[in-house]
Amino acid sequence: MTIPLLVMGATGRIGRALQGQQAALTGLRPIWQSRRPAPGFLAWDVLAEPCPQGAAQGVVLCLAGVIRGTKAELALNVDIGLAACRAAMDQGARHVFLASSAAVYGTSDRALPEDAPLHPAGAYGEAKQAMEMAARAAMPDRLTILRIGNIAGFDALLGGITSGKAVQLDPVTGQSGGPVRSYIGPVTLAQTLAKLVQMAAAGQPLPPVLNIAAGPVAMGDLLDAAGAEWEFGPPNPDVIARVEMDITRLRSLVDLPPACATEMVAQWKGLPT
């Protein structure tokens, strides 16, 4: 007997990466959701209609969300998260995962654990924090918030590389590769998600919040691995030298590879276009 796995936002980049790891979803029957009709996808406009019956009876993984836009557009993240919770509660899902972001933390001079105070610095982080709060109020159990760090190739740094134009990094004293951030390769991310949904389907207890990253990586190392030209810009007194998430909790659940810029970039470049 296979357990339904409803993947909301399956047409996005993370969803497509997860589709490449279907062999890791043994015992699950993936239901790939799309807002518009498409071959092989469940058509469901999550903001306009109830979830089709039977789709949310197993595990729900909500990767859908609004990344940029006006404050009102970003606020739709709350509605999307609540739509996932509502579908799960109506149909008796075993567990729900909601994709949030490291942006809810803001900045800190220490590795940030899941119980760190939240101080989002921008509208996107604020919207994700509001989504988390609304979802946890609506569904206090059977819910895991996934605070995902930077994804190599899906981020502004690597995704913004332009041929013939050097990327400028803020210099950081004592850090030859410039600022350091928590990153994860897209394939490692998909494999991690597959492992977590497998655990949820098997009834294994999971924490209410999980930081998702492979570890800290220097931005310059990522650019070097991508073969991109880069240089340091003028000194910036506001530069944030390091933003790192504590992934102790995730490591207790999933085997993670070392945080290696070369491997992360290789994963990104190896994805189907």
PDB file of N, CA and C in Angstrom, residues 3 15 43 86-87 198 221 226 242 245 254:
ATOM      1  N   ILE A   3       1.377   5.439   0.252  1.00  0.00           N
ATOM      2  CA  ILE A   3       0.806   6.572   0.971  1.00  0.00           C
ATOM      3  C   ILE A   3       0.889   7.802   0.084  1.00  0.00           C
ATOM      4  N   GLY A  15      10.517  21.842  -6.295  1.00  0.00           N
ATOM      5  CA  GLY A  15       9.635  20.749  -6.690  1.00  0.00           C
ATOM      6  C   GLY A  15      10.202  19.948  -7.841  1.00  0.00           C
ATOM      7  N   ALA A  43      -4.241  19.573 -10.929  1.00  0.00           N
ATOM      8  CA  ALA A  43      -4.598  20.988 -11.046  1.00  0.00           C
ATOM      9  C   ALA A  43      -5.420  21.401  -9.824  1.00  0.00           C
ATOM     10  N   ARG A  86      -5.325  23.344   6.118  1.00  0.00           N
ATOM     11  CA  ARG A  86      -6.752  23.050   6.025  1.00  0.00           C
ATOM     12  C   ARG A  86      -6.991  21.752   5.259  1.00  0.00           C
ATOM     13  N   ALA A  87      -6.279  21.573   4.160  1.00  0.00           N
ATOM     14  CA  ALA A  87      -6.415  20.338   3.386  1.00  0.00           C
ATOM     15  C   ALA A  87      -6.032  19.132   4.239  1.00  0.00           C
ATOM     16  N   GLN A 198       9.564  10.474   4.054  1.00  0.00           N
ATOM     17  CA  GLN A 198       9.550   9.036   4.333  1.00  0.00           C
ATOM     18  C   GLN A 198       9.352   8.788   5.824  1.00  0.00           C
ATOM     19  N   ASP A 221      33.876  31.269  -2.617  1.00  0.00           N
ATOM     20  CA  ASP A 221      34.141  29.872  -2.978  1.00  0.00           C
ATOM     21  C   ASP A 221      33.078  29.350  -3.940  1.00  0.00           C
ATOM     22  N   ALA A 226      31.769  28.009  -9.609  1.00  0.00           N
ATOM     23  CA  ALA A 226      30.927  28.230 -10.784  1.00  0.00           C
ATOM     24  C   ALA A 226      31.704  28.810 -11.954  1.00  0.00           C
ATOM     25  N   ARG A 242      28.888  36.851   8.558  1.00  0.00           N
ATOM     26  CA  ARG A 242      28.520  35.433   8.620  1.00  0.00           C
ATOM     27  C   ARG A 242      27.080  35.308   9.107  1.00  0.00           C
ATOM     28  N   MET A 245      23.012  28.912  10.176  1.00  0.00           N
ATOM     29  CA  MET A 245      21.973  28.203  10.909  1.00  0.00           C
ATOM     30  C   MET A 245      22.568  26.972  11.593  1.00  0.00           C
ATOM     31  N   VAL A 254      19.013  13.131   9.497  1.00  0.00           N
ATOM     32  CA  VAL A 254      19.399  12.900   8.104  1.00  0.00           C
ATOM     33  C   VAL A 254      20.922  12.932   7.986  1.00  0.00           C
TER      34      VAL A 254
END
